[in-house]
Amino acid sequence: MRNLFTDVFDNYSTTRAKLGGVAKLVGTPDQVSLLNEIPHRIETFLKDRKIAHLYKVKGSIGNGNIARVPWVGIFRKEVTENAENGYYVVLLFSEDMSKCFLSLNQGITAVEKRYTKSFAWKKMEEAATRALSYLEVAPDVWKGKIPLASTGDLGRAYEAAAIASYEYLRTDPPSDAVFFENLTYLLKHYERLFSLFGKNLHSLFSVSEEEFQNVVLEKAAQLTTSEHVKNIVSAPLFVNPLSNKYVRSPVVAAAAIQAAQFSCEIDATHWTFLSRARKKRYVEAHHLIPISQQSHFQASLDVVANIVSLCATCHRLLHYGADNERKSLLMTLFRQRKEQLQKHDLQIGSNDFLRFYAGTAVIED
Ligand SMILES: [Zn+2]
Ligand SMILES: [Zn+2]
């Protein structure tokens, strides 16, 4: 392994510069190491331990654009077979080629798409910290965030999403014995997380109401064309197994906000301040039939038809106001949305609708 690591450390930056940013196969020693030799050595190791059938091993120098942080991933097939999703063990070379990490890390693309990039990184870091608390990790293991000297998004995501890692310096690459002992150790913890959490670690981070509304506004400001908005109707709804709550989709709520043109649907003249999210007016997304009532419906409640855009006062009123205060607001919204809800197989009479709100101290979205 030492020589293979050195081939990458010594040549990757030069190859990257020569290729002018394009991920092209040119058979240099760094590419042979990353794409063939290192994956092959890891596969042989897994075969010897009779667990090769459980894993897919793959090296990458990037797709289209050449990667600043090249990697070799070891994916447990039941969790994921690609770097975008789930979590896996991955050998990551730092951008400045001064070191590399063998890291139990997370695929970040799915979370980035659902929320925003910087928010996703923050939440993956939170998931990594929580995941660590379920593992008993030896003192010599690097815990949490790793420094990859990265100036690109992918590297920064890997820095934030690292759970447990081993560091190897360019000046002191690991022997085979050390590397495979470390790999065995991380695979053991990979198995442990799989037995606890299944295919992804998304249940390990939570999104507060405030965070949700901020991401929704940010995403709503990015939705520009009405065509774009029209295509976003619903998202698959899932339950977070740890909190046992339904997880709302920010992009669906964003489409509803954009469709309402960032105004309050109780009364478009309600004044709201400009938010920092690209200078759009500050409004909040509210699920008219509260998402906590999902068990009463076959069709998803997380649809644009069921999400209203409200000024902060009206929104708080719906959640915390006295029944007689909020009844007229609820009826206004119900009348506006009744037909749209029916189109989405959400049939409900006004009395049943009001009952979802009656008497409860807190309406959970
Ligand atoms: Zn609400
Ligand atoms: Zn209002």
mmCIF file of C-alpha atoms and ligand atoms in Angstrom:
data_model
loop_
_atom_site.group_PDB
_atom_site.id
_atom_site.type_symbol
_atom_site.label_atom_id
_atom_site.label_comp_id
_atom_site.label_asym_id
_atom_site.label_seq_id
_atom_site.Cartn_x
_atom_site.Cartn_y
_atom_site.Cartn_z
ATOM 1 C CA MET A 1 0.000 0.000 0.000
ATOM 2 C CA ARG A 2 2.828 2.412 0.805
ATOM 3 C CA ASN A 3 3.996 2.621 -2.822
ATOM 4 C CA LEU A 4 0.472 2.992 -4.129
ATOM 5 C CA PHE A 5 -0.237 5.877 -1.747
ATOM 6 C CA THR A 6 3.057 7.525 -2.723
ATOM 7 C CA ASP A 7 2.118 7.222 -6.413
ATOM 8 C CA VAL A 8 -0.980 9.290 -5.687
ATOM 9 C CA PHE A 9 0.715 11.811 -3.362
ATOM 10 C CA ASP A 10 3.584 12.417 -5.787
ATOM 11 C CA ASN A 11 1.699 12.612 -9.073
ATOM 12 C CA TYR A 12 -1.948 13.549 -8.649
ATOM 13 C CA SER A 13 -1.515 17.339 -8.495
ATOM 14 C CA THR A 14 0.714 17.356 -11.583
ATOM 15 C CA THR A 15 -1.724 15.175 -13.528
ATOM 16 C CA ARG A 16 -4.632 17.367 -12.463
ATOM 17 C CA ALA A 17 -2.824 20.523 -13.598
ATOM 18 C CA LYS A 18 -1.882 18.944 -16.957
ATOM 19 C CA LEU A 19 -5.441 17.830 -17.636
ATOM 20 C CA GLY A 20 -6.720 21.365 -17.081
ATOM 21 C CA GLY A 21 -9.587 20.326 -14.836
ATOM 22 C CA VAL A 22 -10.967 17.518 -17.016
ATOM 23 C CA ALA A 23 -11.268 13.996 -15.584
ATOM 24 C CA LYS A 24 -9.566 12.137 -18.419
ATOM 25 C CA LEU A 25 -7.899 8.736 -18.194
ATOM 26 C CA VAL A 26 -4.242 9.024 -19.122
ATOM 27 C CA GLY A 27 -2.736 6.057 -17.249
ATOM 28 C CA THR A 28 -0.423 8.029 -14.970
ATOM 29 C CA PRO A 29 0.767 6.234 -11.790
ATOM 30 C CA ASP A 30 -1.688 8.214 -9.601
ATOM 31 C CA GLN A 31 -4.627 7.191 -11.789
ATOM 32 C CA VAL A 32 -3.549 3.541 -11.954
ATOM 33 C CA SER A 33 -3.264 3.499 -8.162
ATOM 34 C CA LEU A 34 -6.621 5.165 -7.527
ATOM 35 C CA LEU A 35 -8.678 3.394 -10.157
ATOM 36 C CA ASN A 36 -7.073 -0.064 -10.289
ATOM 37 C CA GLU A 37 -4.384 -0.978 -7.802
ATOM 38 C CA ILE A 38 -5.801 0.293 -4.506
ATOM 39 C CA PRO A 39 -9.361 -0.984 -5.235
ATOM 40 C CA HIS A 40 -7.860 -4.325 -6.327
ATOM 41 C CA ARG A 41 -5.838 -4.686 -3.116
ATOM 42 C CA ILE A 42 -8.899 -3.901 -1.007
ATOM 43 C CA GLU A 43 -11.025 -6.398 -2.971
ATOM 44 C CA THR A 44 -8.398 -9.100 -2.465
ATOM 45 C CA PHE A 45 -8.396 -8.386 1.249
ATOM 46 C CA LEU A 46 -12.216 -8.660 1.377
ATOM 47 C CA LYS A 47 -12.094 -11.913 -0.634
ATOM 48 C CA ASP A 48 -9.601 -13.432 1.785
ATOM 49 C CA ARG A 49 -11.996 -12.613 4.612
ATOM 50 C CA LYS A 50 -14.896 -14.086 2.585
ATOM 51 C CA ILE A 51 -16.906 -10.852 2.723
ATOM 52 C CA ALA A 52 -16.213 -9.544 -0.788
ATOM 53 C CA HIS A 53 -19.784 -10.269 -1.907
ATOM 54 C CA LEU A 54 -21.108 -7.688 0.591
ATOM 55 C CA TYR A 55 -19.117 -4.779 -0.804
ATOM 56 C CA LYS A 56 -18.474 -2.771 -3.916
ATOM 57 C CA VAL A 57 -15.071 -1.073 -4.159
ATOM 58 C CA LYS A 58 -14.561 1.824 -6.542
ATOM 59 C CA GLY A 59 -11.969 4.533 -7.084
ATOM 60 C CA SER A 60 -12.738 7.953 -8.555
ATOM 61 C CA ILE A 61 -10.901 10.927 -9.994
ATOM 62 C CA GLY A 62 -14.179 12.735 -10.652
ATOM 63 C CA ASN A 63 -16.835 12.731 -13.341
ATOM 64 C CA GLY A 64 -16.451 15.331 -16.053
ATOM 65 C CA ASN A 65 -14.471 17.676 -13.828
ATOM 66 C CA ILE A 66 -11.398 16.205 -12.228
ATOM 67 C CA ALA A 67 -11.794 15.793 -8.455
ATOM 68 C CA ARG A 68 -9.770 17.990 -6.118
ATOM 69 C CA VAL A 69 -10.163 15.238 -3.549
ATOM 70 C CA PRO A 70 -9.848 11.838 -5.283
ATOM 71 C CA TRP A 71 -11.196 8.825 -3.421
ATOM 72 C CA VAL A 72 -11.623 5.075 -3.203
ATOM 73 C CA GLY A 73 -14.974 4.035 -1.732
ATOM 74 C CA ILE A 74 -15.919 0.782 -0.022
ATOM 75 C CA PHE A 75 -19.688 0.562 -0.227
ATOM 76 C CA ARG A 76 -21.759 -1.989 1.645
ATOM 77 C CA LYS A 77 -24.189 -2.918 -1.123
ATOM 78 C CA GLU A 78 -27.207 -3.076 1.188
ATOM 79 C CA VAL A 79 -26.572 0.550 2.182
ATOM 80 C CA THR A 80 -25.437 2.107 -1.100
ATOM 81 C CA GLU A 81 -23.491 1.394 -4.261
ATOM 82 C CA ASN A 82 -22.563 4.998 -4.981
ATOM 83 C CA ALA A 83 -20.926 7.929 -3.217
ATOM 84 C CA GLU A 84 -24.000 10.164 -3.388
ATOM 85 C CA ASN A 85 -26.182 8.275 -0.921
ATOM 86 C CA GLY A 86 -26.038 6.506 2.402
ATOM 87 C CA TYR A 87 -22.702 6.125 4.175
ATOM 88 C CA TYR A 88 -19.558 4.144 3.549
ATOM 89 C CA VAL A 89 -15.860 3.784 4.209
ATOM 90 C CA VAL A 90 -13.786 5.935 1.882
ATOM 91 C CA LEU A 91 -10.114 6.668 1.362
ATOM 92 C CA LEU A 92 -9.864 10.428 0.759
ATOM 93 C CA PHE A 93 -6.742 12.258 -0.410
ATOM 94 C CA SER A 94 -6.474 15.863 0.758
ATOM 95 C CA GLU A 95 -6.473 18.506 -1.961
ATOM 96 C CA ASP A 96 -2.909 19.584 -1.161
ATOM 97 C CA MET A 97 -1.779 15.920 -1.226
ATOM 98 C CA SER A 98 -0.176 16.255 2.193
ATOM 99 C CA LYS A 99 -2.231 13.472 3.747
ATOM 100 C CA CYS A 100 -5.120 11.111 3.301
ATOM 101 C CA PHE A 101 -7.842 9.689 5.523
ATOM 102 C CA LEU A 102 -9.524 6.324 5.651
ATOM 103 C CA SER A 103 -12.902 7.566 6.766
ATOM 104 C CA LEU A 104 -16.302 6.261 7.754
ATOM 105 C CA ASN A 105 -18.179 9.021 5.960
ATOM 106 C CA GLN A 106 -21.546 9.958 4.463
ATOM 107 C CA GLY A 107 -22.986 10.535 1.004
ATOM 108 C CA ILE A 108 -24.233 14.081 0.987
ATOM 109 C CA THR A 109 -25.930 14.678 -2.369
ATOM 110 C CA ALA A 110 -29.394 13.529 -1.309
ATOM 111 C CA VAL A 111 -29.380 15.875 1.711
ATOM 112 C CA GLU A 112 -27.920 18.762 -0.332
ATOM 113 C CA LYS A 113 -30.742 18.400 -2.843
ATOM 114 C CA ARG A 114 -33.397 18.282 -0.154
ATOM 115 C CA TYR A 115 -32.085 21.280 1.770
ATOM 116 C CA THR A 116 -29.320 23.705 0.749
ATOM 117 C CA LYS A 117 -25.608 22.918 0.506
ATOM 118 C CA SER A 118 -24.333 24.728 3.568
ATOM 119 C CA PHE A 119 -27.316 23.566 5.607
ATOM 120 C CA ALA A 120 -26.730 19.961 4.484
ATOM 121 C CA TRP A 121 -23.075 20.120 5.592
ATOM 122 C CA LYS A 122 -24.099 21.412 9.002
ATOM 123 C CA LYS A 123 -26.689 18.656 9.399
ATOM 124 C CA MET A 124 -24.357 15.889 8.202
ATOM 125 C CA GLU A 125 -21.881 17.033 10.827
ATOM 126 C CA GLU A 126 -24.660 16.774 13.386
ATOM 127 C CA ALA A 127 -25.508 13.253 12.134
ATOM 128 C CA ALA A 128 -21.824 12.282 12.346
ATOM 129 C CA THR A 129 -21.574 13.472 15.946
ATOM 130 C CA ARG A 130 -24.702 11.537 16.910
ATOM 131 C CA ALA A 131 -23.502 8.423 15.042
ATOM 132 C CA LEU A 132 -20.235 8.599 16.995
ATOM 133 C CA SER A 133 -22.158 8.536 20.248
ATOM 134 C CA TYR A 134 -23.509 5.105 19.285
ATOM 135 C CA LEU A 135 -20.013 3.734 18.642
ATOM 136 C CA GLU A 136 -17.240 3.011 21.062
ATOM 137 C CA VAL A 137 -14.350 4.391 19.114
ATOM 138 C CA ALA A 138 -10.728 3.734 20.115
ATOM 139 C CA PRO A 139 -8.610 6.731 21.252
ATOM 140 C CA ASP A 140 -6.328 6.641 18.165
ATOM 141 C CA VAL A 141 -9.276 7.235 15.821
ATOM 142 C CA TRP A 142 -9.920 10.717 14.439
ATOM 143 C CA LYS A 143 -13.428 11.711 15.573
ATOM 144 C CA GLY A 144 -15.709 13.900 13.482
ATOM 145 C CA LYS A 145 -14.580 16.636 11.091
ATOM 146 C CA ILE A 146 -11.392 15.988 9.064
ATOM 147 C CA PRO A 147 -9.108 18.542 7.347
ATOM 148 C CA LEU A 148 -8.875 17.875 3.597
ATOM 149 C CA ALA A 149 -7.566 21.366 2.751
ATOM 150 C CA SER A 150 -10.450 21.486 0.334
ATOM 151 C CA THR A 151 -11.511 24.464 -1.763
ATOM 152 C CA GLY A 152 -14.276 22.513 -3.532
ATOM 153 C CA ASP A 153 -17.780 21.585 -2.424
ATOM 154 C CA LEU A 154 -17.295 17.820 -2.503
ATOM 155 C CA GLY A 155 -14.199 17.938 -0.309
ATOM 156 C CA ARG A 156 -15.860 20.305 2.131
ATOM 157 C CA ALA A 157 -18.857 18.000 2.356
ATOM 158 C CA TYR A 158 -16.563 15.054 3.157
ATOM 159 C CA GLU A 159 -14.775 17.146 5.787
ATOM 160 C CA ALA A 160 -18.069 17.852 7.545
ATOM 161 C CA ALA A 161 -19.673 14.425 7.162
ATOM 162 C CA ALA A 162 -16.767 12.364 8.562
ATOM 163 C CA ILE A 163 -17.747 10.091 11.441
ATOM 164 C CA ALA A 164 -14.557 8.195 12.343
ATOM 165 C CA SER A 165 -11.298 8.270 10.415
ATOM 166 C CA TYR A 166 -7.621 7.295 10.349
ATOM 167 C CA GLU A 167 -5.097 9.862 9.162
ATOM 168 C CA TYR A 168 -2.022 8.949 7.065
ATOM 169 C CA LEU A 169 0.609 11.561 6.274
ATOM 170 C CA ARG A 170 2.375 11.747 2.944
ATOM 171 C CA THR A 171 5.655 11.529 4.846
ATOM 172 C CA ASP A 172 4.537 8.348 6.579
ATOM 173 C CA PRO A 173 2.103 6.243 4.536
ATOM 174 C CA PRO A 174 0.728 3.148 6.302
ATOM 175 C CA SER A 175 2.048 -0.379 6.005
ATOM 176 C CA ASP A 176 -0.332 -3.048 4.697
ATOM 177 C CA ALA A 177 -0.756 -4.398 8.211
ATOM 178 C CA VAL A 178 -1.773 -1.021 9.640
ATOM 179 C CA PHE A 179 -4.018 -0.069 6.732
ATOM 180 C CA PHE A 180 -5.978 -3.328 6.737
ATOM 181 C CA GLU A 181 -6.251 -3.377 10.510
ATOM 182 C CA ASN A 182 -7.728 0.129 10.350
ATOM 183 C CA LEU A 183 -10.058 -0.886 7.521
ATOM 184 C CA THR A 184 -11.276 -3.897 9.516
ATOM 185 C CA TYR A 185 -11.965 -1.613 12.449
ATOM 186 C CA LEU A 186 -13.983 0.884 10.407
ATOM 187 C CA LEU A 187 -15.930 -1.891 8.637
ATOM 188 C CA LYS A 188 -16.910 -3.236 12.051
ATOM 189 C CA HIS A 189 -18.363 0.169 12.964
ATOM 190 C CA TYR A 190 -19.980 0.459 9.523
ATOM 191 C CA GLU A 191 -21.803 -2.805 10.286
ATOM 192 C CA ARG A 192 -22.853 -1.531 13.669
ATOM 193 C CA LEU A 193 -24.416 1.624 12.195
ATOM 194 C CA PHE A 194 -26.123 -0.450 9.499
ATOM 195 C CA SER A 195 -27.705 -2.700 12.128
ATOM 196 C CA LEU A 196 -28.908 0.365 14.059
ATOM 197 C CA PHE A 197 -30.005 2.779 11.332
ATOM 198 C CA GLY A 198 -30.277 0.969 7.997
ATOM 199 C CA LYS A 199 -29.678 2.702 4.700
ATOM 200 C CA ASN A 200 -28.964 6.264 5.797
ATOM 201 C CA LEU A 201 -28.232 8.339 8.876
ATOM 202 C CA HIS A 202 -30.775 11.058 8.196
ATOM 203 C CA SER A 203 -32.740 10.203 11.324
ATOM 204 C CA LEU A 204 -29.692 11.342 13.308
ATOM 205 C CA PHE A 205 -30.192 15.006 12.607
ATOM 206 C CA SER A 206 -33.218 17.112 13.361
ATOM 207 C CA VAL A 207 -34.512 20.232 11.649
ATOM 208 C CA SER A 208 -36.178 22.802 13.882
ATOM 209 C CA GLU A 209 -39.218 24.787 12.742
ATOM 210 C CA GLU A 210 -37.047 27.891 12.407
ATOM 211 C CA GLU A 211 -34.423 26.074 10.334
ATOM 212 C CA PHE A 212 -37.146 24.583 8.148
ATOM 213 C CA GLN A 213 -38.714 27.979 7.397
ATOM 214 C CA ASN A 214 -35.324 29.518 6.587
ATOM 215 C CA VAL A 215 -34.414 26.737 4.165
ATOM 216 C CA VAL A 216 -37.863 26.983 2.562
ATOM 217 C CA LEU A 217 -37.425 30.734 1.939
ATOM 218 C CA GLU A 218 -33.933 30.226 0.577
ATOM 219 C CA LYS A 219 -35.179 27.531 -1.800
ATOM 220 C CA ALA A 220 -38.279 29.531 -2.766
ATOM 221 C CA ALA A 221 -36.028 32.433 -3.773
ATOM 222 C CA GLN A 222 -34.112 30.060 -6.066
ATOM 223 C CA LEU A 223 -37.254 28.858 -7.855
ATOM 224 C CA THR A 224 -37.633 31.270 -10.700
ATOM 225 C CA THR A 225 -39.809 29.989 -13.498
ATOM 226 C CA SER A 226 -43.412 28.959 -12.993
ATOM 227 C CA GLU A 227 -42.656 25.812 -15.021
ATOM 228 C CA HIS A 228 -40.085 24.875 -12.429
ATOM 229 C CA VAL A 229 -42.634 25.385 -9.662
ATOM 230 C CA LYS A 230 -45.322 23.413 -11.490
ATOM 231 C CA ASN A 231 -43.119 20.340 -11.636
ATOM 232 C CA ILE A 232 -42.775 20.289 -7.894
ATOM 233 C CA VAL A 233 -46.056 18.951 -6.637
ATOM 234 C CA SER A 234 -45.154 16.514 -3.905
ATOM 235 C CA ALA A 235 -42.322 14.537 -2.401
ATOM 236 C CA PRO A 236 -42.364 11.098 -0.811
ATOM 237 C CA LEU A 237 -43.212 11.531 2.824
ATOM 238 C CA PHE A 238 -41.241 9.613 5.393
ATOM 239 C CA VAL A 239 -41.213 9.206 9.114
ATOM 240 C CA ASN A 240 -38.086 9.840 11.126
ATOM 241 C CA PRO A 241 -37.825 6.610 13.140
ATOM 242 C CA LEU A 242 -36.096 8.320 16.075
ATOM 243 C CA SER A 243 -38.515 11.215 16.561
ATOM 244 C CA ASN A 244 -41.463 9.303 15.049
ATOM 245 C CA LYS A 245 -42.471 12.484 13.196
ATOM 246 C CA TYR A 246 -43.157 13.078 9.517
ATOM 247 C CA VAL A 247 -40.336 14.882 7.739
ATOM 248 C CA ARG A 248 -41.523 17.762 5.546
ATOM 249 C CA SER A 249 -39.942 18.518 2.181
ATOM 250 C CA PRO A 250 -38.504 22.048 1.953
ATOM 251 C CA VAL A 251 -38.697 22.111 -1.835
ATOM 252 C CA VAL A 252 -42.442 21.377 -1.907
ATOM 253 C CA ALA A 253 -43.057 24.117 0.657
ATOM 254 C CA ALA A 254 -40.793 26.430 -1.373
ATOM 255 C CA ALA A 255 -42.916 25.845 -4.473
ATOM 256 C CA ALA A 256 -46.030 26.792 -2.485
ATOM 257 C CA ILE A 257 -44.370 30.012 -1.246
ATOM 258 C CA GLN A 258 -43.255 30.902 -4.764
ATOM 259 C CA ALA A 259 -46.739 30.193 -6.148
ATOM 260 C CA ALA A 260 -48.171 32.637 -3.571
ATOM 261 C CA GLN A 261 -45.535 35.195 -4.623
ATOM 262 C CA PHE A 262 -44.203 35.531 -1.072
ATOM 263 C CA SER A 263 -47.448 36.988 0.226
ATOM 264 C CA CYS A 264 -49.834 36.097 3.035
ATOM 265 C CA GLU A 265 -52.724 34.000 1.740
ATOM 266 C CA ILE A 266 -55.061 35.274 4.420
ATOM 267 C CA ASP A 267 -54.659 38.772 3.036
ATOM 268 C CA ALA A 268 -52.011 39.732 0.482
ATOM 269 C CA THR A 269 -51.803 43.242 1.929
ATOM 270 C CA HIS A 270 -50.442 41.963 5.259
ATOM 271 C CA TRP A 271 -47.103 43.666 5.709
ATOM 272 C CA THR A 272 -43.981 41.527 6.071
ATOM 273 C CA PHE A 273 -40.340 42.573 6.253
ATOM 274 C CA LEU A 274 -37.719 41.671 3.647
ATOM 275 C CA SER A 275 -35.836 38.525 4.640
ATOM 276 C CA ARG A 276 -32.121 37.987 4.168
ATOM 277 C CA ALA A 277 -32.916 35.163 1.751
ATOM 278 C CA ARG A 278 -32.334 37.118 -1.454
ATOM 279 C CA LYS A 279 -34.471 40.037 -0.384
ATOM 280 C CA LYS A 280 -37.793 38.292 -0.676
ATOM 281 C CA ARG A 281 -40.600 39.107 1.697
ATOM 282 C CA TYR A 282 -40.563 36.995 4.818
ATOM 283 C CA VAL A 283 -43.404 34.461 4.879
ATOM 284 C CA GLU A 284 -43.762 31.022 6.416
ATOM 285 C CA ALA A 285 -45.030 27.733 5.028
ATOM 286 C CA HIS A 286 -47.881 26.032 6.859
ATOM 287 C CA HIS A 287 -49.506 22.660 6.160
ATOM 288 C CA LEU A 288 -53.218 23.441 6.162
ATOM 289 C CA ILE A 289 -54.186 19.891 7.075
ATOM 290 C CA PRO A 290 -51.482 19.409 9.714
ATOM 291 C CA ILE A 291 -48.941 16.809 8.645
ATOM 292 C CA SER A 292 -49.341 15.087 12.004
ATOM 293 C CA GLN A 293 -52.787 13.985 10.699
ATOM 294 C CA GLN A 294 -51.261 11.998 7.837
ATOM 295 C CA SER A 295 -52.515 8.690 9.234
ATOM 296 C CA HIS A 296 -56.087 9.774 8.386
ATOM 297 C CA PHE A 297 -55.250 10.072 4.673
ATOM 298 C CA GLN A 298 -54.007 7.771 1.930
ATOM 299 C CA ALA A 299 -52.653 10.613 -0.217
ATOM 300 C CA SER A 300 -49.637 12.616 0.941
ATOM 301 C CA LEU A 301 -50.279 15.786 2.923
ATOM 302 C CA ASP A 302 -46.887 17.115 1.859
ATOM 303 C CA VAL A 303 -48.198 18.586 -1.401
ATOM 304 C CA VAL A 304 -48.243 22.155 -2.733
ATOM 305 C CA ALA A 305 -52.056 22.082 -2.622
ATOM 306 C CA ASN A 306 -51.938 21.635 1.163
ATOM 307 C CA ILE A 307 -49.267 24.226 1.920
ATOM 308 C CA VAL A 308 -50.163 27.864 2.450
ATOM 309 C CA SER A 309 -47.910 30.890 2.571
ATOM 310 C CA LEU A 310 -48.578 33.064 5.634
ATOM 311 C CA CYS A 311 -47.197 36.163 7.286
ATOM 312 C CA ALA A 312 -45.596 35.384 10.626
ATOM 313 C CA THR A 313 -48.522 36.784 12.625
ATOM 314 C CA CYS A 314 -51.173 34.758 10.814
ATOM 315 C CA HIS A 315 -48.997 31.655 11.064
ATOM 316 C CA ARG A 316 -48.495 32.022 14.804
ATOM 317 C CA LEU A 317 -52.197 32.732 15.192
ATOM 318 C CA LEU A 318 -53.064 29.419 13.544
ATOM 319 C CA HIS A 319 -50.721 27.593 15.893
ATOM 320 C CA TYR A 320 -51.292 29.441 19.145
ATOM 321 C CA GLY A 321 -54.444 31.523 18.803
ATOM 322 C CA ALA A 322 -57.702 30.928 20.680
ATOM 323 C CA ASP A 323 -60.247 28.840 18.738
ATOM 324 C CA ASN A 324 -62.616 31.765 18.108
ATOM 325 C CA GLU A 325 -59.714 33.903 16.821
ATOM 326 C CA ARG A 326 -58.459 31.384 14.338
ATOM 327 C CA LYS A 327 -61.729 29.943 13.095
ATOM 328 C CA SER A 328 -62.385 32.626 10.481
ATOM 329 C CA LEU A 329 -58.801 32.428 9.213
ATOM 330 C CA LEU A 330 -59.024 28.671 8.930
ATOM 331 C CA MET A 331 -62.305 28.880 7.042
ATOM 332 C CA THR A 332 -60.866 31.464 4.632
ATOM 333 C CA LEU A 333 -57.961 29.178 3.823
ATOM 334 C CA PHE A 334 -60.166 26.094 3.684
ATOM 335 C CA ARG A 335 -62.487 27.671 1.115
ATOM 336 C CA GLN A 336 -59.517 28.763 -1.000
ATOM 337 C CA ARG A 337 -57.970 25.309 -0.994
ATOM 338 C CA LYS A 338 -60.914 22.900 -0.916
ATOM 339 C CA GLU A 339 -60.926 22.161 -4.642
ATOM 340 C CA GLN A 340 -57.177 21.829 -4.924
ATOM 341 C CA LEU A 341 -57.141 19.427 -1.983
ATOM 342 C CA GLN A 342 -59.847 17.317 -3.618
ATOM 343 C CA LYS A 343 -57.788 17.093 -6.787
ATOM 344 C CA HIS A 344 -55.072 15.491 -4.685
ATOM 345 C CA ASP A 345 -57.462 12.971 -3.127
ATOM 346 C CA LEU A 346 -57.596 14.914 0.098
ATOM 347 C CA GLN A 347 -61.358 14.927 0.678
ATOM 348 C CA ILE A 348 -62.444 16.553 3.865
ATOM 349 C CA GLY A 349 -65.463 18.476 5.165
ATOM 350 C CA SER A 350 -65.093 21.774 7.003
ATOM 351 C CA ASN A 351 -66.144 20.322 10.364
ATOM 352 C CA ASP A 352 -63.583 17.541 10.213
ATOM 353 C CA PHE A 353 -61.008 20.073 9.088
ATOM 354 C CA LEU A 354 -61.734 22.403 12.032
ATOM 355 C CA ARG A 355 -61.565 19.464 14.399
ATOM 356 C CA PHE A 356 -57.850 19.049 13.597
ATOM 357 C CA TYR A 357 -57.332 22.463 15.145
ATOM 358 C CA ALA A 358 -59.952 22.518 17.896
ATOM 359 C CA GLY A 359 -58.849 22.546 21.478
ATOM 360 C CA THR A 360 -55.299 21.339 20.874
ATOM 361 C CA ALA A 361 -52.626 23.345 22.636
ATOM 362 C CA VAL A 362 -50.035 22.963 19.893
ATOM 363 C CA ILE A 363 -50.610 22.158 16.227
ATOM 364 C CA GLU A 364 -47.733 20.151 14.922
ATOM 365 C CA ASP A 365 -47.030 20.752 11.270
HETATM 366 ZN ZN ZN B 1 -47.524 25.916 10.706
HETATM 367 ZN ZN ZN B 2 -51.183 37.347 7.359
#
